[in-house]
Short mmCIF file of C-alpha atoms in Angstrom, two decimals:
data_model
loop_
_atom_site.label_atom_id
_atom_site.label_comp_id
_atom_site.label_asym_id
_atom_site.label_seq_id
_atom_site.Cartn_x
_atom_site.Cartn_y
_atom_site.Cartn_z
CA MET A 1158 -0.25 0.39 0.07
CA ARG A 1159 1.52 3.65 -1.05
CA ILE A 1160 -1.08 6.32 0.43
CA VAL A 1161 -0.91 10.08 1.39
CA GLN A 1162 -2.18 12.17 3.54
CA ILE A 1163 -3.26 15.71 2.98
CA ILE A 1164 -4.11 18.71 5.04
CA ASP A 1165 -4.31 22.69 3.87
CA SER A 1166 -1.77 23.26 7.50
CA LEU A 1167 0.73 22.09 9.72
CA GLU A 1168 -0.60 24.35 11.91
CA PRO A 1169 -1.68 22.89 15.05
CA GLY A 1170 -4.83 21.65 15.36
CA GLY A 1171 -7.13 18.45 15.79
CA ALA A 1172 -7.44 17.58 11.49
CA GLU A 1173 -3.52 19.12 11.26
CA ARG A 1174 -2.69 16.08 13.89
CA MET A 1175 -4.34 13.90 12.98
CA ALA A 1176 -3.05 13.87 9.13
CA VAL A 1177 0.85 13.90 11.37
CA ASN A 1178 -0.37 10.57 13.42
CA TYR A 1179 -1.74 8.84 10.59
CA ALA A 1180 1.45 9.35 8.50
CA ASN A 1181 3.30 8.40 10.74
CA VAL A 1182 1.97 5.64 12.13
CA LEU A 1183 1.56 4.40 8.55
CA SER A 1184 4.69 4.99 7.76
CA GLU A 1185 5.86 1.57 9.75
CA LYS A 1186 2.36 -0.28 8.47
CA ILE A 1187 3.05 -0.20 4.70
CA GLU A 1188 4.72 0.25 1.94
CA PHE A 1189 5.26 4.21 1.59
CA SER A 1190 3.48 6.80 3.91
CA GLY A 1191 4.12 10.81 2.36
CA LEU A 1192 1.88 13.88 3.89
CA ILE A 1193 1.32 16.63 2.10
CA SER A 1194 0.91 20.52 2.99
CA THR A 1195 -0.86 22.50 1.04
CA ARG A 1196 -0.75 25.98 1.50
CA LYS A 1197 1.02 26.22 4.89
CA GLU A 1198 3.40 24.35 7.14
CA GLY A 1199 3.69 25.31 11.04
CA LEU A 1200 5.12 23.61 14.12
CA LEU A 1201 3.80 20.73 13.37
CA LEU A 1202 6.34 19.86 10.63
CA ASN A 1203 8.81 19.22 13.28
CA GLN A 1204 6.36 15.64 14.11
CA ILE A 1205 7.07 14.45 11.11
CA ASN A 1206 8.66 10.79 11.29
CA LYS A 1207 11.78 10.96 8.90
CA GLU A 1208 10.78 7.52 7.28
CA VAL A 1209 7.23 9.84 5.83
CA SER A 1210 7.67 11.14 2.85
CA TYR A 1211 7.16 15.09 2.77
CA LEU A 1212 6.00 17.32 0.21
CA PHE A 1213 5.04 21.35 1.22
CA LEU A 1214 2.59 22.67 -2.58
CA ASN A 1215 3.00 26.18 -1.43
CA LYS A 1216 -0.51 26.87 -3.40
CA ASN A 1217 -1.24 29.87 -3.06
CA LYS A 1218 -5.20 30.59 -4.24
CA LYS A 1219 -7.73 28.42 -4.43
CA VAL A 1220 -7.26 26.97 -7.79
CA ASP A 1221 -3.87 26.74 -8.04
CA PHE A 1222 -2.25 24.61 -11.68
CA LYS A 1223 1.45 24.94 -10.37
CA ALA A 1224 -0.14 23.20 -7.64
CA VAL A 1225 -2.21 20.40 -8.32
CA LEU A 1226 1.18 19.28 -11.59
CA ARG A 1227 3.02 19.22 -9.05
CA LEU A 1228 0.94 17.15 -6.22
CA ARG A 1229 0.42 15.02 -9.25
CA ARG A 1230 4.10 14.48 -10.34
CA TYR A 1231 5.08 13.53 -7.17
CA LEU A 1232 1.97 11.27 -6.86
CA LYS A 1233 3.02 9.45 -10.53
CA LYS A 1234 6.61 9.49 -8.57
CA ASN A 1235 5.88 7.59 -5.99
CA GLN A 1236 3.18 5.57 -7.52
CA ILE A 1237 1.04 6.32 -4.66
CA SER A 1238 -2.28 4.38 -4.71
CA LEU A 1239 -4.68 6.44 -2.40
CA ILE A 1240 -5.01 9.73 -0.87
CA GLN A 1241 -6.26 10.75 2.14
CA ALA A 1242 -7.59 14.13 2.49
CA HIS A 1243 -8.11 15.66 5.88
CA SER A 1244 -11.12 19.00 5.69
CA SER A 1245 -11.07 20.88 3.65
CA SER A 1246 -7.68 19.69 1.79
CA PHE A 1247 -10.71 17.55 -0.26
CA PHE A 1248 -10.64 20.10 -2.90
CA THR A 1249 -6.92 20.11 -4.24
CA ALA A 1250 -6.98 15.74 -4.05
CA VAL A 1251 -10.51 16.26 -5.96
CA LEU A 1252 -8.89 18.54 -8.79
CA VAL A 1253 -5.19 16.15 -9.01
CA LYS A 1254 -7.70 13.25 -9.20
CA ILE A 1255 -9.24 14.93 -12.69
CA THR A 1256 -5.76 15.21 -13.96
CA TYR A 1257 -4.79 11.66 -12.68
CA PRO A 1258 -8.02 8.88 -12.85
CA LYS A 1259 -6.14 6.57 -11.14
CA ILE A 1260 -5.40 8.32 -7.96
CA LYS A 1261 -8.36 6.92 -5.30
CA ILE A 1262 -9.28 9.27 -2.46
CA ILE A 1263 -10.53 9.16 0.90
CA TRP A 1264 -11.82 12.13 2.99
CA HIS A 1265 -11.71 11.90 6.40
CA ASP A 1266 -14.65 14.61 7.95
CA HIS A 1267 -12.50 16.29 11.21
CA TYR A 1268 -16.32 19.03 11.12
CA GLY A 1269 -16.22 20.74 14.94
CA ILE A 1270 -19.63 21.53 15.20
CA SER A 1271 -21.68 18.44 15.88
CA GLN A 1272 -24.41 19.93 17.15
CA ASP A 1273 -25.57 21.88 14.28
CA LEU A 1274 -24.76 19.70 11.25
CA ASN A 1275 -28.40 20.07 9.33
CA LEU A 1276 -27.18 23.45 8.70
CA ARG A 1277 -24.08 22.37 7.09
CA LYS A 1278 -24.60 22.79 3.23
CA ASN A 1279 -21.68 22.65 0.94
CA LEU A 1280 -22.26 22.55 -2.72
CA VAL A 1281 -18.35 22.22 -3.64
CA LEU A 1282 -18.00 18.99 -1.20
CA LYS A 1283 -20.87 17.50 -2.39
CA VAL A 1284 -19.78 17.55 -6.17
CA SER A 1285 -16.29 16.72 -4.82
CA SER A 1286 -17.95 13.81 -3.07
CA PHE A 1287 -18.84 12.01 -6.15
CA PHE A 1288 -15.12 11.05 -6.58
CA PHE A 1289 -14.81 9.83 -3.26
CA SER A 1290 -13.90 6.52 -2.80
CA GLY A 1291 -14.77 6.37 0.86
CA VAL A 1292 -15.51 9.11 3.79
CA ILE A 1293 -13.59 8.76 7.56
CA SER A 1294 -16.15 10.82 10.05
CA VAL A 1295 -14.75 10.94 13.34
CA ASN A 1296 -18.24 10.44 15.30
CA SER A 1297 -21.35 9.33 14.43
CA ALA A 1298 -23.20 12.59 13.86
CA LEU A 1299 -20.53 12.93 11.32
CA LYS A 1300 -21.23 9.42 10.11
CA ASN A 1301 -24.90 9.92 9.83
CA TRP A 1302 -23.95 13.19 8.12
CA SER A 1303 -22.13 11.92 5.07
CA GLU A 1304 -24.44 9.30 4.23
CA SER A 1305 -27.42 11.40 4.04
CA TYR A 1306 -25.27 14.30 2.21
CA LEU A 1307 -22.91 13.06 0.54
CA TRP A 1308 -22.40 11.32 -2.84
CA CYS A 1309 -20.70 8.12 -1.35
CA SER A 1310 -21.87 5.43 0.18
CA ASN A 1311 -19.01 3.96 1.68
CA VAL A 1312 -18.96 6.08 4.98
CA LYS A 1313 -16.65 4.13 8.49
CA TYR A 1314 -16.83 5.97 11.75
CA PHE A 1315 -12.80 5.60 12.72
CA PRO A 1316 -12.27 7.67 16.27
CA ASN A 1317 -9.28 9.96 16.35
CA PHE A 1318 -6.54 7.64 17.97
CA VAL A 1319 -3.34 9.26 19.99
CA SER A 1320 0.18 8.75 19.84
CA ASP A 1321 2.74 9.88 23.16
CA LEU A 1322 4.74 11.65 21.00
CA SER A 1323 6.60 14.05 23.56
CA SER A 1324 10.16 14.00 23.05
CA GLY A 1325 11.13 15.55 26.91
CA ASN A 1326 12.38 18.91 24.46
CA GLU A 1327 9.43 21.06 25.00
CA LYS A 1328 10.87 23.88 27.79
CA LEU A 1329 8.72 25.95 28.81
CA LEU A 1330 8.48 29.15 31.54
CA LEU A 1331 5.57 27.86 33.48
CA LYS A 1332 3.76 30.44 35.98
CA GLY A 1333 2.30 29.25 39.11
CA VAL A 1334 2.58 26.43 41.56
CA GLN A 1335 4.33 23.17 41.12
CA GLY A 1336 1.49 20.65 41.63
CA LYS A 1337 -1.38 23.62 41.70
CA ARG A 1338 -1.68 24.29 37.98
CA ILE A 1339 -4.67 23.17 35.12
CA VAL A 1340 -4.35 23.21 31.55
CA CYS A 1341 -6.67 23.89 29.01
CA VAL A 1342 -5.19 23.25 24.94
CA ALA A 1343 -7.75 24.74 22.84
CA ASN A 1344 -7.49 27.02 19.63
CA LEU A 1345 -8.37 30.90 20.45
CA ARG A 1346 -11.78 30.22 18.74
CA PRO A 1347 -14.98 31.10 20.35
CA GLN A 1348 -16.64 27.62 20.45
CA LYS A 1349 -13.97 26.85 22.72
CA ASN A 1350 -15.88 29.47 25.37
CA HIS A 1351 -12.43 30.33 26.88
CA ASN A 1352 -14.43 33.06 28.48
CA LEU A 1353 -16.24 31.14 30.81
CA LEU A 1354 -12.84 29.27 31.55
CA ILE A 1355 -12.27 32.31 33.01
CA GLU A 1356 -15.07 33.08 34.82
CA ALA A 1357 -14.26 29.93 36.36
CA ALA A 1358 -10.58 31.00 37.10
CA ASN A 1359 -12.34 34.29 38.72
CA VAL A 1360 -13.88 31.97 41.22
CA ILE A 1361 -11.60 29.41 42.18
CA ARG A 1362 -8.83 32.20 42.60
CA ASP A 1363 -11.02 33.19 45.58
CA GLN A 1364 -11.24 30.34 47.33
CA PHE A 1365 -7.80 28.37 46.50
CA PRO A 1366 -5.88 31.44 45.44
CA GLU A 1367 -2.54 29.54 44.61
CA TRP A 1368 -4.48 26.95 42.01
CA THR A 1369 -3.04 28.95 38.64
CA PHE A 1370 -5.22 28.09 34.30
CA HIS A 1371 -2.86 27.35 31.59
CA LEU A 1372 -4.21 27.95 27.86
CA PHE A 1373 -2.58 26.87 25.21
CA GLY A 1374 -3.26 27.02 21.68
CA LYS A 1375 -3.03 28.87 19.14
CA ASP A 1376 -3.46 32.68 19.25
CA PHE A 1377 -5.44 34.14 15.89
CA LEU A 1378 -4.72 38.05 17.10
CA ASP A 1379 -9.00 38.73 16.21
CA SER A 1380 -11.14 40.16 17.77
CA TYR A 1381 -11.93 37.05 20.36
CA SER A 1382 -8.16 37.45 21.46
CA LYS A 1383 -8.45 40.75 22.60
CA GLN A 1384 -11.67 40.15 23.71
CA LEU A 1385 -10.14 37.50 26.03
CA LYS A 1386 -7.18 39.09 27.10
CA GLN A 1387 -8.57 42.27 28.16
CA LYS A 1388 -11.27 40.00 30.10
CA VAL A 1389 -8.51 38.51 31.92
CA LYS A 1390 -6.92 42.45 32.60
CA TYR A 1391 -10.53 43.78 34.25
CA LEU A 1392 -11.09 40.47 36.72
CA GLN A 1393 -6.78 41.21 37.57
CA LEU A 1394 -6.22 37.78 36.82
CA GLN A 1395 -3.05 37.65 35.45
CA GLU A 1396 -1.20 36.03 38.14
CA ASN A 1397 -4.19 33.24 37.91
CA VAL A 1398 -4.65 33.16 33.93
CA SER A 1399 -2.07 32.91 31.02
CA PHE A 1400 -1.79 32.72 27.48
CA TYR A 1401 1.24 30.50 25.83
CA GLY A 1402 -0.07 30.20 22.09
CA ALA A 1403 0.84 26.41 20.88
CA VAL A 1404 3.82 24.97 21.22
CA ASN A 1405 5.33 22.25 19.25
CA ASN A 1406 4.68 19.39 21.04
CA ILE A 1407 1.94 19.33 23.39
CA GLY A 1408 2.78 15.97 24.94
CA ASP A 1409 5.88 17.52 26.74
CA VAL A 1410 3.99 20.04 28.11
CA LEU A 1411 0.60 18.34 29.25
CA LYS A 1412 3.77 16.04 31.82
CA ASN A 1413 3.17 19.63 33.66
CA PHE A 1414 0.33 19.85 34.64
CA ASP A 1415 -2.31 18.63 37.74
CA ILE A 1416 -5.88 18.99 35.83
CA ALA A 1417 -7.30 19.52 32.85
CA VAL A 1418 -10.25 21.20 31.64
CA LEU A 1419 -12.36 21.56 27.65
CA PRO A 1420 -15.01 24.15 27.78
CA SER A 1421 -16.46 23.98 24.59
CA LEU A 1422 -20.10 25.33 22.90
CA SER A 1423 -19.18 22.43 20.54
CA GLU A 1424 -16.74 19.91 19.61
CA GLY A 1425 -16.44 16.20 17.62
CA LEU A 1426 -14.61 13.71 19.25
CA PRO A 1427 -11.81 15.89 20.29
CA LEU A 1428 -8.10 15.04 20.65
CA ALA A 1429 -7.25 17.49 23.55
CA VAL A 1430 -9.13 15.10 25.78
CA LEU A 1431 -7.71 11.94 24.23
CA GLU A 1432 -4.37 13.42 25.31
CA TYR A 1433 -5.32 14.39 29.11
CA GLY A 1434 -6.31 10.71 29.09
CA LEU A 1435 -2.87 9.68 27.76
CA HIS A 1436 -1.17 11.64 29.78
CA LYS A 1437 -3.01 10.38 33.08
CA LEU A 1438 -4.69 14.04 33.61
CA PRO A 1439 -8.16 14.08 35.40
CA VAL A 1440 -10.01 15.63 33.01
CA VAL A 1441 -13.05 18.45 33.33
CA ALA A 1442 -15.33 18.78 30.33
CA THR A 1443 -18.50 20.03 28.75
CA ASN A 1444 -20.98 17.42 27.42
CA VAL A 1445 -20.95 18.02 24.28
CA GLY A 1446 -19.81 15.97 20.54
CA GLU A 1447 -18.32 12.13 21.69
CA ILE A 1448 -16.44 13.65 24.85
CA SER A 1449 -19.35 11.46 27.16
CA LYS A 1450 -18.44 8.82 25.18
CA VAL A 1451 -14.57 9.38 26.13
CA ILE A 1452 -15.90 10.43 29.81
CA VAL A 1453 -18.37 7.56 29.90
CA SER A 1454 -18.43 7.95 34.19
CA ASP A 1455 -17.27 9.67 36.96
CA LYS A 1456 -14.42 7.40 36.49
CA TYR A 1457 -12.71 8.11 34.24
CA GLY A 1458 -14.00 12.27 34.59
CA LEU A 1459 -15.73 14.93 35.10
CA VAL A 1460 -18.60 16.17 32.73
CA VAL A 1461 -20.51 19.32 32.90
CA GLU A 1462 -22.83 20.99 30.49
CA SER A 1463 -22.19 23.59 28.31
CA GLY A 1464 -21.81 27.04 29.84
CA ASN A 1465 -22.73 25.62 32.96
CA LEU A 1466 -20.68 28.20 35.05
CA ASN A 1467 -21.93 26.69 38.58
CA GLN A 1468 -21.17 22.53 36.91
CA LEU A 1469 -17.22 23.70 35.73
CA VAL A 1470 -16.25 25.49 39.37
CA GLU A 1471 -17.73 23.09 41.58
CA SER A 1472 -16.08 20.05 39.36
CA LEU A 1473 -12.87 21.29 39.45
CA GLN A 1474 -12.81 22.05 43.02
CA SER A 1475 -14.02 18.93 43.76
CA LEU A 1476 -10.82 17.59 42.15
CA ILE A 1477 -8.46 20.19 43.46
CA GLU A 1478 -9.80 19.43 46.92
CA ASN A 1479 -8.65 15.54 46.35
CA LYS A 1480 -6.12 14.57 45.11
CA ILE A 1481 -5.92 11.03 45.55
CA ASP A 1482 -9.36 10.47 43.68
CA ARG A 1483 -7.83 12.78 40.63
CA ILE A 1484 -5.12 10.98 40.40
CA GLN A 1485 -6.72 7.88 40.27
CA MET A 1486 -9.21 9.67 37.93
CA GLY A 1487 -6.50 9.80 35.32
CA ILE A 1488 -5.24 6.69 35.20
CA GLU A 1489 -8.32 5.37 34.56
CA LEU A 1490 -8.93 7.68 31.76
CA SER A 1491 -5.03 6.71 30.17
CA LYS A 1492 -6.24 2.77 30.36
CA PHE A 1493 -9.76 3.66 29.04
CA ILE A 1494 -8.08 5.68 26.39
CA GLN A 1495 -4.96 3.00 25.55
CA LEU A 1496 -7.79 0.67 25.18
CA HIS A 1497 -10.56 2.31 22.59
CA TYR A 1498 -7.96 5.01 21.61
CA GLY A 1499 -5.00 3.44 20.99
CA GLN A 1500 -3.04 4.12 17.28
CA GLU A 1501 -2.85 0.08 17.06
CA SER A 1502 -6.28 -0.85 17.26
CA ILE A 1503 -8.08 1.58 15.50
CA ILE A 1504 -5.22 1.38 12.32
CA LYS A 1505 -5.64 -2.63 12.07
CA GLU A 1506 -9.22 -1.64 11.18
CA TYR A 1507 -8.42 0.68 8.86
CA LEU A 1508 -6.23 -0.45 7.03
CA PHE A 1509 -8.76 -3.54 6.50
CA TRP A 1510 -11.52 -0.87 5.73
CA ILE A 1511 -9.23 0.52 2.37
CA ASN A 1512 -8.01 -3.21 1.99
CA PRO A 1513 -10.88 -3.15 -0.63
CA VAL A 1514 -9.86 -0.12 -2.19
CA PHE A 1515 -6.86 -1.49 -2.85
CA SER A 1516 -8.30 -4.61 -4.76
CA PHE A 1517 -10.10 -3.01 -6.90
CA LEU A 1518 -6.65 -0.58 -7.82
CA ALA A 1519 -5.34 -3.97 -8.50
CA ALA A 1520 -8.21 -5.40 -10.66
CA ASP A 1521 -7.71 -1.42 -12.55
CA ASN A 1522 -4.45 -2.31 -13.07
CA SER A 1523 -5.12 -5.52 -14.66
CA LEU A 1524 -6.71 -4.32 -17.41
#
């Protein structure tokens, strides 16, 4: 099998990290594994295994024929059979298929606003799906949507999986007291609801002044980011809430924290929660997307209703006050994550699913 992953950017994000995860794991399982970034490189470039073939297209407009031809040459040179196109990169994959019909496309859908799928209309995607050999959805709601909306009947649900890429090389100067730090990993987007977390920090400070909140994720330097920082300043939380931006290796970072939180308004299957669990952190997360399928009971973490400040504060207070319970909760979640969201079991099922695509390719080539 010879497979390449395509993603539009290598900036830290769920879809981007999954593209890297697939490329890295497949490099150990198949004949050829590649990764292509179409528009932008980023911090995740450093996470690509040396066994993975990498290409940057430097695409600078929506229909960039030079980039398409560059991709076509790469696919032919390396005898690629299958493109796994993540999120919006499907468009580039379809353009190259028009010029190179023998290539097969699997589209990997990472859409994170699963509560509003009835409003999700994309005519370009719908037409493009005619060229797909299969669709991967990261949660069951997306799978149902693809089956009802797209022109591709071969739809499969594969949850995100996690790989421990920690290297020990990520050095950060953290504020706060060791043993009393709370982390949130989420790009600064409104759907992640950092506002609620800042409000919770304001309440927590009064009862537990030594506990601090540390926010990691890409800062887009937009109005949302500005509003969050103004709120921290207005509430005089500068010593309690810190923004760090995106980091190269979140696995190295998580080892420095004691509690993890994700206060999102909407999600699919957030990679952050899986990474929290992998690193044995007790988790407080909102009941959106498929989070409740990961935190299936209070044995594994605490789930609160989206937007409910009181529940969020009470859950954080409970973990702060009960060190033994939170340590055990992190251990149990780690076991659950490794059993159900580890790379080996998911990649094994993935390879079994795509095998008919390769069988079809072999039949095509024999004609």
